[in-house]
Short mmCIF file of C-alpha atoms in Angstrom, two decimals:
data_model
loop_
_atom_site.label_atom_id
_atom_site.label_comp_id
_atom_site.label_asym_id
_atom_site.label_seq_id
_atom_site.Cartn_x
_atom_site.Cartn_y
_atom_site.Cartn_z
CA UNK A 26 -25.58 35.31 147.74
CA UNK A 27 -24.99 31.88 145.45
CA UNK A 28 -21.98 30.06 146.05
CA UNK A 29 -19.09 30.61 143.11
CA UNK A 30 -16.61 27.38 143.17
CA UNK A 31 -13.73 29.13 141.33
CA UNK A 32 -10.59 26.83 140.25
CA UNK A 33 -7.70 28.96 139.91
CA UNK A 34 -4.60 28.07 141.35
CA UNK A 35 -4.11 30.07 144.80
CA UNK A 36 -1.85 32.46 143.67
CA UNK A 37 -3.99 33.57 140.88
CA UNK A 38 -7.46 33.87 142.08
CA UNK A 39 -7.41 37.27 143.86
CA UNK A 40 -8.74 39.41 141.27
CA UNK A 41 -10.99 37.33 139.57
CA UNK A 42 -12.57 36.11 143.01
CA UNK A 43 -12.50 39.57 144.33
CA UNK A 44 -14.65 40.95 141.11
CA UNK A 45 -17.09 38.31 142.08
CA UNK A 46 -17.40 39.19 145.75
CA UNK A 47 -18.27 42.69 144.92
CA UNK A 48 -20.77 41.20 142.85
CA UNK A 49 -22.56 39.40 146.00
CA UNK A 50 -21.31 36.07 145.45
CA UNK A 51 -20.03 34.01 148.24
CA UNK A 52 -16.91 32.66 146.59
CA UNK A 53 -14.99 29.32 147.38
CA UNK A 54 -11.36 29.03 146.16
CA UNK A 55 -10.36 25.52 144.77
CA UNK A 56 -7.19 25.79 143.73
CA UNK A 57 -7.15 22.07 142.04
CA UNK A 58 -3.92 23.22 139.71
CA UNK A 59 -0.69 24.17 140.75
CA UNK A 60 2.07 25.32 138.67
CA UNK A 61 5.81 24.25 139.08
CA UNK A 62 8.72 26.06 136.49
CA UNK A 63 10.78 23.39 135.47
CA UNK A 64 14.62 23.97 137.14
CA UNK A 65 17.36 23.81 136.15
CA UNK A 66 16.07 24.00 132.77
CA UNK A 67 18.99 23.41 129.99
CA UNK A 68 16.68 23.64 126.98
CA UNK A 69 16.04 27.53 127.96
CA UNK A 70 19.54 28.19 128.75
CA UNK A 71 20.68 27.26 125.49
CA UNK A 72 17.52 29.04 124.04
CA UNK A 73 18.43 31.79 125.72
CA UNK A 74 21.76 31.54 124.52
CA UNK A 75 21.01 31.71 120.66
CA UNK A 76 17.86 34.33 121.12
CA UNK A 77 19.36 36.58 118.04
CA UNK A 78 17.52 33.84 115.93
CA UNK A 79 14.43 34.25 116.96
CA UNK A 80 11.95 37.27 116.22
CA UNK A 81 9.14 36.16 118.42
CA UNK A 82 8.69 34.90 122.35
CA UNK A 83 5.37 33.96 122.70
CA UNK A 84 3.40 33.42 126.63
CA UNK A 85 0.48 31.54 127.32
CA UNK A 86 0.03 32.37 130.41
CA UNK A 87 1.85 34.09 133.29
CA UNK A 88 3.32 30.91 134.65
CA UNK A 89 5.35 31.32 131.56
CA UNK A 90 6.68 34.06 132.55
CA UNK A 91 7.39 33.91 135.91
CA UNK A 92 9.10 30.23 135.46
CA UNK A 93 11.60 32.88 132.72
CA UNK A 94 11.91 35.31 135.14
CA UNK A 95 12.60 32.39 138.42
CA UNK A 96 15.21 31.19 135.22
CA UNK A 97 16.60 34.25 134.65
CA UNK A 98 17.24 35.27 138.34
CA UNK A 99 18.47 31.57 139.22
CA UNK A 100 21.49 32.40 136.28
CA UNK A 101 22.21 35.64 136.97
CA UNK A 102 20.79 37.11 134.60
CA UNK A 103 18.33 39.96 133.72
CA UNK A 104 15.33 40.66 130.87
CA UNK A 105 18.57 41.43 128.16
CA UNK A 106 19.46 38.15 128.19
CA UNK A 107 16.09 37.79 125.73
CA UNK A 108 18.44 40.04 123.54
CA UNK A 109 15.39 42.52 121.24
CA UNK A 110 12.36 39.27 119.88
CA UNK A 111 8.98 40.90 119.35
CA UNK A 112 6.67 39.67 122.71
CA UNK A 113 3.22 37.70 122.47
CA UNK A 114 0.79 37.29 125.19
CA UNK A 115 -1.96 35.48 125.18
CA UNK A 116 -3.89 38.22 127.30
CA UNK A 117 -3.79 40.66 130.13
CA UNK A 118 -2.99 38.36 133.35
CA UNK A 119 0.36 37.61 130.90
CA UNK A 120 0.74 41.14 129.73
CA UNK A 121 0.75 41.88 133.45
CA UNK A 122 3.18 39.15 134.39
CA UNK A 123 5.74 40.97 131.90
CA UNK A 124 4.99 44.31 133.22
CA UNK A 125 6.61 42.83 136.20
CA UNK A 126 9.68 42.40 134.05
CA UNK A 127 9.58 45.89 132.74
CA UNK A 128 8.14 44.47 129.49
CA UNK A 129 5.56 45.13 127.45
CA UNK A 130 3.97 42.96 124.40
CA UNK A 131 4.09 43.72 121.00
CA UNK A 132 0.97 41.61 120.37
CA UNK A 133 -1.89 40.10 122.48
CA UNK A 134 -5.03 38.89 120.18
CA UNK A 135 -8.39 40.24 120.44
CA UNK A 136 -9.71 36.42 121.58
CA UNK A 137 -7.22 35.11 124.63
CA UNK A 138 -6.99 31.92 123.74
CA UNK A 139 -3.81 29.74 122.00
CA UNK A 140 -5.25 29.52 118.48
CA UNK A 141 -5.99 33.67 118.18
CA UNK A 142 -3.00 33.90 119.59
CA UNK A 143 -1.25 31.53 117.07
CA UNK A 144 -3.13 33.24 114.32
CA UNK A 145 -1.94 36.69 115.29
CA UNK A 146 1.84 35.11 115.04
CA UNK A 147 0.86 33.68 111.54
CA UNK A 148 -0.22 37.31 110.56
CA UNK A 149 3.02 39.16 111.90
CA UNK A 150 5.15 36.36 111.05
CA UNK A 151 8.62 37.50 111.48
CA UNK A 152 11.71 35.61 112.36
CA UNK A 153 11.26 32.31 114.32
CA UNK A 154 8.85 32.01 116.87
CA UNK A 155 10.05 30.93 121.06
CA UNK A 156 7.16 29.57 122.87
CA UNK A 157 7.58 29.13 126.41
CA UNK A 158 4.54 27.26 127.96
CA UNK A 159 3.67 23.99 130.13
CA UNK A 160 5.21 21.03 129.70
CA UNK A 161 1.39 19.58 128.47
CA UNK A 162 0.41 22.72 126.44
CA UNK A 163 -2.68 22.37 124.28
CA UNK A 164 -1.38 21.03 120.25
CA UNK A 165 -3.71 23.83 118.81
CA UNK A 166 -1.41 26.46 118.77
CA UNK A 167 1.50 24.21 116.78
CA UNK A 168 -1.10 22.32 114.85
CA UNK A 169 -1.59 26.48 113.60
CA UNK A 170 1.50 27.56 113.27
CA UNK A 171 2.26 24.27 110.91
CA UNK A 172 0.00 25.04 109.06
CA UNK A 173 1.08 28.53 108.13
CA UNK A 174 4.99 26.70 107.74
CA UNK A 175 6.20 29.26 110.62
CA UNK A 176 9.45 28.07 112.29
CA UNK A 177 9.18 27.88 116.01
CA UNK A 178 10.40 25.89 119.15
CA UNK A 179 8.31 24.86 121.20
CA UNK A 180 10.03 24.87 125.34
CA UNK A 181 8.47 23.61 128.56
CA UNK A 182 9.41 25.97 131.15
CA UNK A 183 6.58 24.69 133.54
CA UNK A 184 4.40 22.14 134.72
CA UNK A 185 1.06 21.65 135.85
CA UNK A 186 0.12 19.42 138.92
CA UNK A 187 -3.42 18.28 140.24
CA UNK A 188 -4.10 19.19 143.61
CA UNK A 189 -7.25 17.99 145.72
CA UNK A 190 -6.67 19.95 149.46
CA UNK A 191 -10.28 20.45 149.57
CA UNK A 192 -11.98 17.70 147.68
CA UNK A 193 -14.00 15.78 150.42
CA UNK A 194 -15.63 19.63 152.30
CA UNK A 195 -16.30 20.44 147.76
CA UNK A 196 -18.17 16.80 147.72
CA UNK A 197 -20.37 17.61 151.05
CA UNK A 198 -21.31 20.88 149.94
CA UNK A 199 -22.02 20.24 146.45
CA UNK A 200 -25.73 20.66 146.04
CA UNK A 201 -24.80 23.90 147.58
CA UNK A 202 -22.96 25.15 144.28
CA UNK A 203 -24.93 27.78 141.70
CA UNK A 204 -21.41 27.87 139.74
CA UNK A 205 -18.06 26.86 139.36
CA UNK A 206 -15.68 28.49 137.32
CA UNK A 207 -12.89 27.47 134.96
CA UNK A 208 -9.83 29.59 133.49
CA UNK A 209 -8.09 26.95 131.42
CA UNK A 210 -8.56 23.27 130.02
CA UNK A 211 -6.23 22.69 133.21
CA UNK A 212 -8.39 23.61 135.80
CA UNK A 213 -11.25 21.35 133.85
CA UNK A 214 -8.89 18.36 134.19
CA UNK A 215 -7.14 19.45 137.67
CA UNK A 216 -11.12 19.33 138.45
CA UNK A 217 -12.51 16.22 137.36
CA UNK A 218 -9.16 14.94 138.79
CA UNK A 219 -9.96 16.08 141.81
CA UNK A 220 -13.81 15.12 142.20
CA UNK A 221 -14.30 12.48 139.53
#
C-alpha cells in the first residue's frame, strides 16, 4: 500500500515496477530520463569498420545496445558486422538487450556497476577494448582501465535527456511518497533536474 516513485525511463520500467506491484506497492512511473542513440553516427561506422582490432565490446546498459542495433539496421547491416570481439555487459537488463540480437556475453561482473565491470575487463584483458555507452558516461570505468594500461575507445552511441512530464502532480503529492527509486546516476540527476 505505500507509494513507490520509480525513475526509469518509460520504456524500461515494466519489470522492475511490475515486481513491486506484486509486492503491494502502489507504484508511480517518473520517467525523468530519456534516451536518444546518436544518428548517423560516423565514429561507429568506422569502428565498425576496423572491429578485427578489437577483442572486447563492452555495454553499459541496454541503450547501448539498442542505439548498435538502430545503427546496424539504419546501414544495412546485421550482428556480423561486429566481426568475432569477446561481449561485456554490465548486467542482465544488457545481457537481455543482446539476447535480442542473438548474442550472448562472454562476461557480466558479479557487482553491475561500471567499475566491476571495468575490473572484470582488466582481469580478461585481451585485445583492445570497444565501449559503446552515453555520450556523458561516468569517468570510473576509463579512470580503471588506465590504470591497468588497457587500450580501449571509448564511443558515444547515445544520449541522455531530462524529462519533467509529470513534475508539478510529483510536487503536490510529495508528502505522499514512502520511496522513490533510482537505477542509475542518470535518473538521480534527470531527478533533481526535474524537482530541484
Amino acid at each position: 500500500g505505500k507509494k513507490i516513485l520509480v525513475t526509469r525511463p518509460k520504456n524500461r520500467a515494466g519489470s522492475l515496477s511490475g515486481r513491486l506491484r506484486a509486492l503491494g506497492a502502489d507504484v508511480l512511473s517518473y520517467p525523468c530520463i530519456e534516451t536518444r542513440p546518436l544518428f548517423p553516427n560516423p565514429e561507429l561506422s568506422a569502428a565498425l569498420a576496423c572491429m578485427g582490432g578489437y577483442g572486447w565490446l563492452a555495454f553499459t546498459s541496454p541503450a547501448g545496445v539498442e542505439a548498435l542495433a538502430k545503427h546496424l539496421a539504419e546501414n544495412g547491416l546485421d550482428v556480423r558486422a561486429l566481426g568475432n570481439p569477446l561481449i561485456a555487459a554490465i548486467g542482465p537488463g544488457t545481457g537481455e538487450a543482446l539476447a535480442k540480437l542473438g548474442l550472448r556475453p562472454d562476461y557480466m561482473p558479479p557487482v553491475y556497476d561500471v567499475v566491476h565491470l571495468a575490473r572484470g575487463l582488466v582481469e580478461r584483458a585481451e585485445g583492445r577494448i570497444l565501449l559503446l555507452r552515453a555520450r556523458e558516461a561516468s569517468p570510473a570505468m576509463e579512470e580503471v582501465l588506465e590504470a591497468a594500461g588497457l587500450a580501449y575507445d571509448d564511443l558515444p552511441v547515445y544520449e541522455t535527456l531530462y524529462t519533467s512530464p509529470y513534475a508539478a502532480e510529483v510536487a503536490e503529492m510529495w508528502n505522499d511518497i514512502y520511496r522513490v527509486v533510482f537505477t542509475s546516476a542518470s535518473t538521480v540527476k534527470g531527478f533533481v533536474h526535474s524537482l530541484g
